[in-house]
Short mmCIF file of C-alpha atoms in Angstrom, two decimals:
data_model
loop_
_atom_site.label_atom_id
_atom_site.label_comp_id
_atom_site.label_asym_id
_atom_site.label_seq_id
_atom_site.Cartn_x
_atom_site.Cartn_y
_atom_site.Cartn_z
CA MET A 204 0.00 0.00 0.00
CA ALA A 205 1.44 3.32 -1.10
CA ARG A 206 1.13 6.61 0.80
CA THR A 207 1.47 4.97 4.19
CA GLU A 208 1.66 8.11 6.32
CA TYR A 209 -1.25 9.71 4.51
CA THR A 210 -3.33 6.56 4.93
CA GLN A 211 -2.56 6.57 8.66
CA GLN A 212 -3.56 10.22 8.93
CA LEU A 213 -6.86 9.50 7.20
CA GLN A 214 -7.50 6.62 9.59
CA GLN A 215 -6.63 8.82 12.58
CA ILE A 216 -9.11 11.44 11.42
CA GLN A 217 -11.84 8.85 11.14
CA ASP A 218 -11.00 7.50 14.63
CA ASP A 219 -11.09 11.04 16.01
CA LEU A 220 -14.54 11.56 14.52
CA LEU A 221 -15.84 8.47 16.27
CA LEU A 222 -14.25 9.67 19.51
CA LEU A 223 -15.99 13.03 19.09
CA GLY A 224 -19.23 11.12 18.50
CA SER A 225 -18.87 9.17 21.71
CA MET A 226 -18.13 12.37 23.67
CA VAL A 227 -21.33 13.89 22.30
CA GLU A 228 -23.42 10.80 22.92
CA LYS A 229 -22.20 10.76 26.52
CA ALA A 230 -23.15 14.44 26.88
CA ILE A 231 -26.75 13.73 25.80
CA VAL A 232 -27.13 10.83 28.20
CA ARG A 233 -25.60 12.75 31.09
CA ALA A 234 -27.64 15.88 30.42
CA VAL A 235 -30.91 13.94 30.50
CA ASP A 236 -29.85 11.83 33.50
CA ALA A 237 -28.99 14.99 35.42
CA LEU A 238 -32.37 16.45 34.45
CA LYS A 239 -34.21 13.35 35.66
CA ASP A 240 -32.22 13.10 38.88
CA ARG A 241 -32.29 16.85 39.52
CA ASP A 242 -28.51 16.63 39.70
CA LEU A 243 -27.38 20.25 39.30
CA ASP A 244 -23.68 19.38 39.54
CA GLY A 245 -24.15 16.85 36.77
CA SER A 246 -25.81 19.51 34.59
CA GLN A 247 -22.97 21.94 35.29
CA ALA A 248 -20.43 19.29 34.30
CA VAL A 249 -22.15 18.82 30.90
CA ILE A 250 -21.95 22.59 30.35
CA ASP A 251 -18.29 22.74 31.34
CA GLU A 252 -17.31 19.80 29.16
CA ASP A 253 -18.95 21.19 26.04
CA ASP A 254 -15.84 23.31 25.51
CA GLN A 255 -13.84 20.13 25.01
CA ILE A 256 -16.28 19.02 22.31
CA ASP A 257 -16.04 22.43 20.59
CA ASP A 258 -12.24 22.43 20.70
CA PHE A 259 -12.01 18.89 19.43
CA GLN A 260 -14.31 19.69 16.52
CA VAL A 261 -12.15 22.67 15.51
CA GLU A 262 -9.00 20.55 15.79
CA LEU A 263 -10.52 17.81 13.66
CA GLU A 264 -11.65 20.26 11.01
CA GLU A 265 -8.16 21.78 10.88
CA LYS A 266 -6.64 18.34 10.41
CA CYS A 267 -9.00 17.74 7.47
CA VAL A 268 -8.17 21.10 5.88
CA ASP A 269 -4.43 20.42 6.26
CA LEU A 270 -4.74 17.02 4.64
CA ILE A 271 -6.80 18.45 1.76
CA ALA A 272 -4.22 21.20 1.21
CA LEU A 273 -1.15 19.01 1.50
CA GLN A 274 -2.21 15.67 0.06
CA ALA A 275 -4.82 16.61 -2.57
CA PRO A 276 -7.10 13.69 -1.68
CA MET A 277 -9.28 12.29 -4.44
CA ALA A 278 -12.32 10.06 -4.84
CA SER A 279 -13.35 8.18 -1.66
CA ASP A 280 -10.55 9.87 0.33
CA LEU A 281 -11.93 13.26 -0.63
CA ARG A 282 -15.48 12.18 0.19
CA ARG A 283 -14.28 10.89 3.55
CA LEU A 284 -12.67 14.19 4.53
CA ILE A 285 -15.67 16.22 3.38
CA THR A 286 -17.91 13.87 5.35
CA VAL A 287 -15.76 14.18 8.47
CA ILE A 288 -15.94 17.99 8.29
CA GLN A 289 -19.72 17.90 7.92
CA VAL A 290 -20.37 15.22 10.52
CA ALA A 291 -18.02 16.91 13.03
CA SER A 292 -20.06 20.06 12.59
CA GLU A 293 -23.32 18.13 13.16
CA LEU A 294 -21.81 16.58 16.29
CA GLU A 295 -20.70 19.94 17.62
CA ARG A 296 -24.28 21.16 17.31
CA VAL A 297 -25.59 18.05 19.02
CA GLY A 298 -23.13 18.81 21.84
CA ASP A 299 -24.63 22.29 22.05
CA TYR A 300 -28.11 20.79 22.35
CA ALA A 301 -26.92 18.62 25.26
CA GLU A 302 -25.44 21.74 26.83
CA GLY A 303 -28.77 23.51 26.24
CA ILE A 304 -30.63 20.76 28.09
CA ALA A 305 -28.18 21.09 31.00
CA LYS A 306 -28.66 24.88 31.10
CA ILE A 307 -32.45 24.53 31.22
CA SER A 308 -32.06 21.93 33.92
CA LEU A 309 -30.06 24.46 35.98
CA ARG A 310 -32.72 27.10 35.41
CA MET A 311 -35.35 24.70 36.70
CA GLY A 312 -33.25 24.53 39.85
CA ASP A 313 -34.90 22.63 42.68
CA GLU A 314 -38.39 23.06 41.33
CA PRO A 315 -40.11 19.73 40.84
CA PRO A 316 -40.88 19.02 37.17
CA LEU A 317 -44.42 19.69 36.04
CA LYS A 318 -45.03 16.02 35.43
CA PRO A 319 -43.12 12.78 35.73
CA LEU A 320 -40.54 12.57 32.93
CA ILE A 321 -41.35 9.61 30.71
CA ASP A 322 -41.43 10.67 27.09
CA ILE A 323 -38.42 13.03 27.38
CA PRO A 324 -36.03 10.30 28.57
CA ARG A 325 -37.52 8.09 25.87
CA MET A 326 -36.71 10.73 23.24
CA ALA A 327 -33.19 11.08 24.64
CA GLU A 328 -32.65 7.33 24.53
CA LEU A 329 -33.86 7.14 20.93
CA GLY A 330 -31.71 10.16 19.99
CA ALA A 331 -28.58 8.67 21.55
CA THR A 332 -29.21 5.35 19.78
CA MET A 333 -29.76 7.13 16.46
CA LEU A 334 -26.51 9.01 16.94
CA ARG A 335 -24.57 5.85 17.76
CA GLU A 336 -26.08 3.93 14.82
CA SER A 337 -25.58 6.76 12.33
CA LEU A 338 -21.91 7.03 13.35
CA GLY A 339 -21.62 3.27 12.91
CA THR A 340 -22.82 3.57 9.31
CA LEU A 341 -19.86 5.88 8.59
CA THR A 342 -17.43 3.01 8.98
CA ASP A 343 -19.66 0.22 7.81
CA LEU A 344 -22.57 1.32 5.67
CA ASN A 345 -25.59 -0.80 6.26
CA MET A 346 -28.56 0.61 4.40
CA GLU A 347 -30.94 -1.13 6.79
CA VAL A 348 -29.40 0.67 9.74
CA ALA A 349 -29.32 3.99 7.88
CA THR A 350 -33.00 3.59 7.00
CA ARG A 351 -33.80 2.62 10.59
CA VAL A 352 -32.19 5.84 11.79
CA ALA A 353 -34.46 7.81 9.47
CA GLU A 354 -37.52 5.85 10.60
CA THR A 355 -36.65 6.40 14.25
CA ASP A 356 -36.58 10.12 13.51
CA ASP A 357 -40.30 9.86 12.67
CA VAL A 358 -40.93 8.22 16.05
CA VAL A 359 -39.03 11.03 17.79
CA ASP A 360 -41.00 13.62 15.84
CA SER A 361 -44.30 12.13 16.96
CA LEU A 362 -43.13 11.92 20.56
CA TYR A 363 -42.21 15.60 20.36
CA GLU A 364 -45.61 16.46 19.01
CA ARG A 365 -47.30 14.47 21.78
CA ILE A 366 -45.20 16.15 24.50
CA PHE A 367 -45.90 19.55 23.00
CA ARG A 368 -49.67 19.01 22.93
CA GLU A 369 -49.70 17.62 26.45
CA LEU A 370 -47.69 20.52 27.87
CA PHE A 371 -49.77 22.99 25.91
CA ALA A 372 -52.85 21.56 27.66
CA TYR A 373 -51.16 22.06 31.04
CA MET A 374 -50.47 25.68 30.18
CA THR A 375 -53.99 26.48 29.04
CA GLU A 376 -55.39 24.73 32.09
CA ASP A 377 -53.35 26.80 34.53
CA PRO A 378 -51.14 29.73 33.46
CA SER A 379 -48.93 29.24 36.50
CA ASN A 380 -47.66 26.12 34.72
CA ILE A 381 -46.36 28.15 31.77
CA GLN A 382 -42.78 28.53 32.93
CA ARG A 383 -42.22 24.89 33.87
CA ALA A 384 -44.03 23.65 30.76
CA THR A 385 -41.94 25.92 28.56
CA TYR A 386 -38.74 24.47 30.01
CA LEU A 387 -39.86 20.99 29.10
CA ILE A 388 -40.97 22.04 25.61
CA TRP A 389 -37.51 23.53 25.04
CA ILE A 390 -35.89 20.32 26.14
CA ALA A 391 -38.15 18.22 23.91
CA HIS A 392 -37.35 20.54 21.01
CA LEU A 393 -33.61 20.13 21.56
CA LEU A 394 -34.01 16.34 21.64
CA GLU A 395 -35.99 16.47 18.42
CA ARG A 396 -33.12 18.42 16.83
CA ILE A 397 -30.63 15.79 18.02
CA ALA A 398 -32.62 13.16 16.12
CA ASP A 399 -32.65 15.35 12.99
CA ARG A 400 -28.88 15.80 13.16
CA SER A 401 -28.40 12.06 13.54
CA THR A 402 -30.47 11.53 10.40
CA ASN A 403 -28.21 14.01 8.61
CA ILE A 404 -25.21 11.94 9.68
CA ALA A 405 -26.80 8.79 8.23
CA GLU A 406 -27.34 10.68 4.96
CA ARG A 407 -23.66 11.69 4.99
CA ALA A 408 -22.69 8.06 5.51
CA ILE A 409 -24.59 7.14 2.35
CA TYR A 410 -22.76 9.90 0.47
CA LEU A 411 -19.43 8.70 1.80
CA GLN A 412 -19.98 5.16 0.64
CA THR A 413 -21.83 5.75 -2.63
CA GLY A 414 -20.96 9.30 -3.72
CA LYS A 415 -24.67 10.03 -3.95
CA MET A 416 -26.53 12.61 -1.91
CA GLN A 417 -29.72 11.21 -0.49
CA HIS A 418 -32.20 12.96 1.75
CA PHE A 419 -34.56 10.94 3.87
CA GLN A 420 -38.06 12.35 3.81
CA MET B 1209 -8.61 11.35 -51.67
CA ILE B 1210 -11.17 10.97 -48.96
CA ASN B 1211 -12.83 14.20 -48.00
CA LEU B 1212 -12.17 15.03 -44.38
CA ASN B 1213 -14.50 18.01 -44.54
CA VAL B 1214 -17.57 16.17 -43.36
CA GLY B 1215 -19.83 17.01 -40.55
CA ARG B 1216 -17.99 20.01 -39.13
CA SER B 1217 -20.70 21.76 -37.27
CA GLY B 1218 -21.05 25.51 -37.24
CA PRO B 1219 -20.24 27.99 -34.50
CA GLU B 1220 -23.39 27.34 -32.49
CA GLU B 1221 -23.32 27.60 -28.71
CA PRO B 1222 -21.28 24.86 -27.07
CA ALA B 1223 -23.58 22.00 -26.24
CA ALA B 1224 -24.22 20.79 -22.74
CA ASP B 1225 -24.04 17.04 -22.97
CA ASP B 1226 -23.21 13.99 -25.00
CA ALA B 1227 -26.61 13.85 -26.63
CA VAL B 1228 -25.91 16.99 -28.65
CA ARG B 1229 -22.13 17.04 -28.96
CA ASP B 1230 -20.78 15.30 -32.04
CA VAL B 1231 -18.15 12.64 -31.74
CA VAL B 1232 -15.01 14.05 -33.36
CA LEU B 1233 -12.46 11.34 -32.66
CA SER B 1234 -13.05 7.74 -31.78
CA SER B 1235 -11.38 4.38 -31.73
CA ASN B 1236 -12.98 1.01 -32.05
CA GLU B 1237 -11.36 -2.10 -30.52
CA LEU B 1238 -8.01 -0.53 -31.24
CA SER B 1239 -4.83 -2.51 -30.61
CA PHE B 1240 -1.32 -1.38 -31.44
CA TRP B 1241 2.05 -3.11 -31.62
CA TYR B 1242 5.62 -1.83 -31.57
CA GLY B 1243 7.27 -4.77 -33.36
CA ASP B 1244 6.10 -7.82 -31.41
CA THR B 1245 5.21 -5.84 -28.33
CA LEU B 1246 1.53 -5.21 -27.74
CA ALA B 1247 1.30 -1.60 -26.52
CA LEU B 1248 -2.45 -0.98 -26.58
CA GLU B 1249 -5.22 -3.54 -26.42
CA GLY B 1250 -8.85 -3.22 -27.50
CA ILE B 1251 -9.42 0.46 -26.85
CA SER B 1252 -12.83 1.87 -27.72
CA LEU B 1253 -13.29 5.52 -26.85
CA GLU B 1254 -15.22 8.54 -28.09
CA ILE B 1255 -13.99 12.12 -27.94
CA ARG B 1256 -16.60 14.79 -28.36
CA GLU B 1257 -16.54 18.14 -30.01
CA ARG B 1258 -15.29 21.18 -28.14
CA GLU B 1259 -14.56 19.29 -25.01
CA VAL B 1260 -11.24 18.80 -23.28
CA THR B 1261 -10.58 15.12 -22.76
CA ALA B 1262 -7.69 14.27 -20.45
CA ILE B 1263 -5.93 10.92 -20.60
CA ILE B 1264 -4.30 9.89 -17.35
CA GLY B 1265 -2.58 6.75 -16.18
CA PRO B 1266 0.71 5.37 -14.89
CA SER B 1267 3.91 5.56 -16.94
CA GLY B 1268 4.05 3.07 -19.77
CA CYS B 1269 0.29 2.60 -20.07
CA GLY B 1270 0.26 3.84 -23.67
CA LYS B 1271 -1.35 7.26 -23.19
CA SER B 1272 1.02 9.04 -25.58
CA THR B 1273 0.98 6.15 -28.03
CA TYR B 1274 -2.80 6.34 -28.08
CA LEU B 1275 -2.77 10.11 -28.58
CA ARG B 1276 -0.36 9.82 -31.50
CA LEU B 1277 -2.65 7.36 -33.27
CA PHE B 1278 -5.15 10.14 -33.88
CA ASN B 1279 -2.90 11.95 -36.35
CA ARG B 1280 -0.92 8.93 -37.51
CA MET B 1281 2.30 10.01 -35.86
CA ASN B 1282 3.12 6.42 -34.89
CA GLU B 1283 3.45 5.29 -38.48
CA LEU B 1284 6.66 7.32 -38.63
CA ILE B 1285 8.10 4.64 -36.33
CA PRO B 1286 9.18 1.45 -38.16
CA ARG B 1287 7.59 -1.95 -37.47
CA THR B 1288 4.40 -0.73 -35.89
CA ARG B 1289 1.03 -2.33 -36.51
CA ILE B 1290 -2.60 -1.38 -35.84
CA GLU B 1291 -5.71 -3.49 -35.45
CA GLY B 1292 -9.15 -1.94 -35.12
CA GLN B 1293 -10.14 1.49 -36.36
CA VAL B 1294 -9.48 5.12 -35.57
CA PHE B 1295 -12.08 7.58 -36.80
CA PHE B 1296 -11.93 11.31 -37.37
CA ARG B 1297 -15.62 12.05 -37.55
CA ASP B 1298 -16.84 9.36 -39.96
CA THR B 1299 -13.55 8.74 -41.70
CA ASP B 1300 -11.33 5.77 -40.89
CA ILE B 1301 -8.05 7.68 -40.81
CA ASN B 1302 -5.93 4.65 -41.60
CA HIS B 1303 -7.79 4.13 -44.86
CA ALA B 1304 -5.42 4.18 -47.84
CA GLY B 1305 -7.10 7.26 -49.30
CA VAL B 1306 -6.52 9.54 -46.32
CA ASP B 1307 -3.70 12.04 -46.73
CA PRO B 1308 -1.72 12.12 -43.47
CA VAL B 1309 -0.49 15.66 -44.12
CA GLU B 1310 -4.05 16.95 -44.43
CA LEU B 1311 -5.02 14.87 -41.40
CA ARG B 1312 -2.26 16.48 -39.33
CA ARG B 1313 -3.40 19.92 -40.46
CA ARG B 1314 -6.88 19.17 -39.15
CA ILE B 1315 -5.56 17.48 -36.02
CA GLY B 1316 -2.68 19.52 -34.65
CA MET B 1317 -0.28 18.47 -31.97
CA VAL B 1318 1.68 20.09 -29.17
CA PHE B 1319 4.53 18.12 -27.63
CA GLN B 1320 6.04 17.70 -24.20
CA LYS B 1321 9.10 19.77 -24.97
CA PRO B 1322 8.49 23.05 -26.80
CA ASN B 1323 9.97 22.59 -30.27
CA PRO B 1324 9.90 25.89 -32.16
CA PHE B 1325 11.71 25.98 -35.50
CA PRO B 1326 15.03 27.86 -35.43
CA LYS B 1327 13.32 30.72 -37.19
CA SER B 1328 11.71 34.01 -36.24
CA ILE B 1329 8.53 34.07 -34.19
CA TYR B 1330 6.67 35.25 -37.28
CA ASP B 1331 8.03 32.48 -39.48
CA ASN B 1332 7.25 29.83 -36.90
CA VAL B 1333 3.58 30.74 -37.05
CA ALA B 1334 3.53 31.46 -40.79
CA TYR B 1335 5.29 28.21 -41.67
CA GLY B 1336 2.24 25.94 -41.73
CA PRO B 1337 -0.03 28.30 -43.69
CA ARG B 1338 2.75 28.89 -46.25
CA VAL B 1339 3.34 25.16 -46.71
CA ASN B 1340 -0.39 24.72 -47.15
CA GLY B 1341 -0.41 27.40 -49.85
CA PHE B 1342 -2.27 30.01 -47.84
CA ARG B 1343 -3.28 32.98 -49.97
CA GLY B 1344 -4.55 35.84 -47.89
CA ASP B 1345 -3.60 38.17 -45.12
CA LEU B 1346 -0.69 36.25 -43.61
CA ASP B 1347 0.18 39.06 -41.17
CA GLY B 1348 -3.41 39.00 -39.93
CA LEU B 1349 -3.36 35.23 -39.56
CA VAL B 1350 -0.08 35.31 -37.62
CA GLU B 1351 -1.45 37.99 -35.30
CA GLN B 1352 -4.73 36.14 -34.80
CA SER B 1353 -2.93 32.88 -34.03
CA LEU B 1354 -0.58 34.55 -31.55
CA ARG B 1355 -3.53 36.29 -29.90
CA ARG B 1356 -5.42 33.01 -29.59
CA ALA B 1357 -2.35 31.45 -28.03
CA ALA B 1358 -2.22 34.35 -25.53
CA LEU B 1359 1.26 35.31 -26.72
CA TRP B 1360 0.63 38.38 -28.90
CA ARG B 1361 1.02 41.00 -26.18
CA GLU B 1362 4.40 39.61 -25.18
CA VAL B 1363 5.90 39.29 -28.68
CA SER B 1364 4.12 41.79 -30.95
CA ASP B 1365 7.17 44.09 -31.01
CA ASP B 1366 9.64 41.24 -31.51
CA LEU B 1367 8.20 39.17 -34.31
CA ASP B 1368 11.61 38.99 -36.00
CA LYS B 1369 13.24 37.58 -32.90
CA SER B 1370 14.11 33.90 -32.92
CA GLY B 1371 11.49 31.62 -31.46
CA LEU B 1372 14.27 29.92 -29.55
CA ALA B 1373 14.99 33.16 -27.67
CA LEU B 1374 11.66 32.94 -25.85
CA SER B 1375 11.19 31.40 -22.40
CA GLY B 1376 10.03 27.78 -22.18
CA GLY B 1377 6.42 28.76 -21.45
CA GLN B 1378 6.42 31.29 -24.30
CA GLN B 1379 7.95 28.71 -26.65
CA GLN B 1380 5.14 26.31 -25.78
CA ARG B 1381 2.53 28.99 -26.49
CA LEU B 1382 4.37 29.72 -29.76
CA CYS B 1383 4.01 26.05 -30.65
CA ILE B 1384 0.29 26.29 -29.84
CA ALA B 1385 0.05 29.41 -32.05
CA ARG B 1386 1.84 27.48 -34.81
CA ALA B 1387 -0.67 24.65 -34.46
CA LEU B 1388 -3.60 27.09 -34.52
CA ALA B 1389 -2.34 28.90 -37.63
CA VAL B 1390 -3.38 26.04 -39.92
CA GLU B 1391 -6.91 26.17 -38.46
CA PRO B 1392 -7.18 22.71 -37.02
CA GLU B 1393 -10.31 21.28 -35.43
CA VAL B 1394 -8.53 19.18 -32.88
CA ILE B 1395 -5.43 19.87 -30.80
CA LEU B 1396 -3.60 16.92 -29.30
CA MET B 1397 -1.40 17.85 -26.35
CA ASP B 1398 1.19 15.40 -25.11
CA GLU B 1399 2.17 16.51 -21.60
CA PRO B 1400 2.38 20.12 -22.75
CA CYS B 1401 3.36 21.48 -19.32
CA SER B 1402 5.75 18.86 -18.03
CA ALA B 1403 8.79 20.97 -18.96
CA LEU B 1404 7.28 24.22 -17.64
CA ASP B 1405 7.34 25.98 -14.28
CA PRO B 1406 4.07 26.46 -12.31
CA ILE B 1407 3.42 30.00 -13.63
CA ALA B 1408 3.94 28.99 -17.26
CA THR B 1409 1.79 25.92 -16.57
CA THR B 1410 -1.04 28.11 -15.29
CA ARG B 1411 -0.84 30.19 -18.48
CA ILE B 1412 -1.17 27.09 -20.65
CA GLU B 1413 -4.05 25.81 -18.52
CA ASP B 1414 -5.85 29.15 -18.84
CA LEU B 1415 -5.25 28.98 -22.56
CA ILE B 1416 -6.74 25.49 -22.76
CA ALA B 1417 -9.85 26.81 -21.00
CA GLU B 1418 -10.18 29.52 -23.67
CA LEU B 1419 -9.45 27.24 -26.61
CA ARG B 1420 -12.05 24.70 -25.66
CA ASP B 1421 -14.81 27.02 -26.83
CA ASP B 1422 -13.52 26.58 -30.38
CA TYR B 1423 -11.45 23.41 -30.50
CA THR B 1424 -11.61 19.81 -29.43
CA ILE B 1425 -8.65 19.14 -27.18
CA VAL B 1426 -7.15 15.85 -26.05
CA ILE B 1427 -4.44 16.18 -23.42
CA VAL B 1428 -2.18 13.50 -22.01
CA THR B 1429 -0.91 14.46 -18.60
CA HIS B 1430 0.95 12.90 -15.69
CA ASN B 1431 -0.43 15.57 -13.44
CA MET B 1432 -3.79 14.45 -12.11
CA GLN B 1433 -4.55 17.85 -10.66
CA GLN B 1434 -4.03 19.31 -14.11
CA ALA B 1435 -6.41 16.79 -15.63
CA ALA B 1436 -8.94 17.70 -12.94
CA ARG B 1437 -8.51 21.43 -13.55
CA VAL B 1438 -8.65 21.58 -17.33
CA SER B 1439 -10.75 18.72 -18.63
CA ASN B 1440 -14.43 17.98 -19.14
CA LYS B 1441 -13.87 14.25 -19.50
CA THR B 1442 -11.14 12.06 -18.13
CA ALA B 1443 -10.01 8.69 -19.46
CA PHE B 1444 -7.99 6.42 -17.21
CA PHE B 1445 -5.55 4.00 -18.86
CA MET B 1446 -3.52 1.29 -17.19
CA VAL B 1447 -1.44 -1.73 -18.10
CA ASN B 1448 -3.13 -5.13 -18.16
CA ASP B 1449 -1.62 -8.53 -17.41
CA ASN B 1450 -0.33 -8.75 -21.00
CA GLY B 1451 1.68 -5.58 -20.42
CA ALA B 1452 -0.58 -3.68 -22.81
CA GLY B 1453 -2.32 -0.37 -22.22
CA ILE B 1454 -6.09 -0.58 -21.76
CA LEU B 1455 -8.84 1.93 -21.15
CA VAL B 1456 -10.27 1.34 -17.69
CA GLU B 1457 -12.80 4.11 -17.49
CA LEU B 1458 -13.93 7.26 -19.29
CA GLY B 1459 -16.19 9.65 -17.44
CA ILE B 1460 -17.08 13.20 -16.64
CA THR B 1461 -14.07 14.64 -14.86
CA GLU B 1462 -15.97 15.58 -11.69
CA GLN B 1463 -17.23 12.03 -11.41
CA ILE B 1464 -13.83 10.43 -12.06
CA PHE B 1465 -12.21 12.50 -9.32
CA THR B 1466 -14.96 12.26 -6.71
CA ASN B 1467 -16.59 8.93 -7.37
CA PRO B 1468 -14.95 6.76 -10.03
CA SER B 1469 -16.86 3.66 -11.10
CA ASP B 1470 -13.90 1.32 -11.29
CA GLU B 1471 -11.89 0.39 -8.23
CA ARG B 1472 -8.66 0.48 -10.26
CA THR B 1473 -9.34 4.13 -11.10
CA GLU B 1474 -10.02 4.77 -7.43
CA ALA B 1475 -6.73 3.13 -6.42
CA TYR B 1476 -4.78 5.16 -8.98
CA ILE B 1477 -6.22 8.59 -8.30
CA THR B 1478 -6.03 8.18 -4.54
CA GLY B 1479 -2.35 7.36 -5.07
CA ARG B 1480 -2.52 3.79 -3.84
CA PHE B 1481 -0.91 2.31 -6.93
CA GLY B 1482 0.82 3.46 -10.08
#
């Protein structure tokens, strides 16, 4: 195999992307756990650690730009680097959503949640699974898995809609619920966005492997 | 004499895709031997009008040999043999009735090393038209050819100067002007920039981009980035198990460099073999 060092650098970049993905997935899980457990320290830790995710994304993007400039990658190598840049950017945003959940959790402080949290942890679990599976398709494209990610996004969307309607009912019933309901709607919205971003990653995986852009409906 | 003046289409707007662009050059199951050595095997390829087609591939894969078949330059080498056909539009160029001199007027060539005649700049450009019995405004034709080759501004005051006194990049543009002076339809370029520095290379590449509005260009290059920059189509050649050059893939340049169909093309352009 020619271009040994270059090939190793490409592999390192791909490994780094998966590492970034696992940092982000952990942030989602921890943000929602801290919300459920009313663990304010846990929420603060998610906020503090988001800087690491941001820095790592910038570092990864710089590595890709350097390799493009210095090695003139072509064909699947080029697609891989473009995909890494795009997916790293999606992951950075997902990290921000996790941070957003943690910030709302801090705002809620010691107040008890409006209602027992059932659908929100369910959304978080689905989102984290989608993220993990979509990242898996980057190294080993399995169209079934990619399609399942897109289908799960529909489930997350309908959960979001259900949560929204339910909380809306709470608000109209008693305006003193508005603040606490709004917090939960924000959180549900952020989780819905996480699922969307994971679907984008699955679409990028299809591009990486086939060279064709495909958007799931 | 077979009439080569068939099917030249007029100066309509450059067409957008294969469906409307005429095939100018093509080969059909073309094989070629140097003595007993098979150099090219079974190559079928179509080159379309007013497009730049780049031929890339590892050393020794027959790119230049293939290019030279289009204006019968290889027959100047003893003990060579062709099987299959090469067409210029609808004419089989190896047919006994085709005049190679007229063929080479219609299909000009620019070589790796600039090779101006040891004559003045003016005479270099005027040489071909004079040999072809041009009767008309020769000064105008020389100026027009030098302008088209993006050299006029640099040499207009020095037309009597020797062509050999120019820089390498200017000499190469002079050779392009010389090729253009006989009003060819096709320009074959055999690694035209390999002896030039990056600035002179950029000039030639810019020139290729201008010329493709009016001419069909086939360029052999070792420089993949150059193929990517200048061409509309890219053909990838490699050597098969018989040691002969074969065509692996021809495609739109963007596709070849982002998503080639054949894994051998992928391996070559990502630098993993060749």
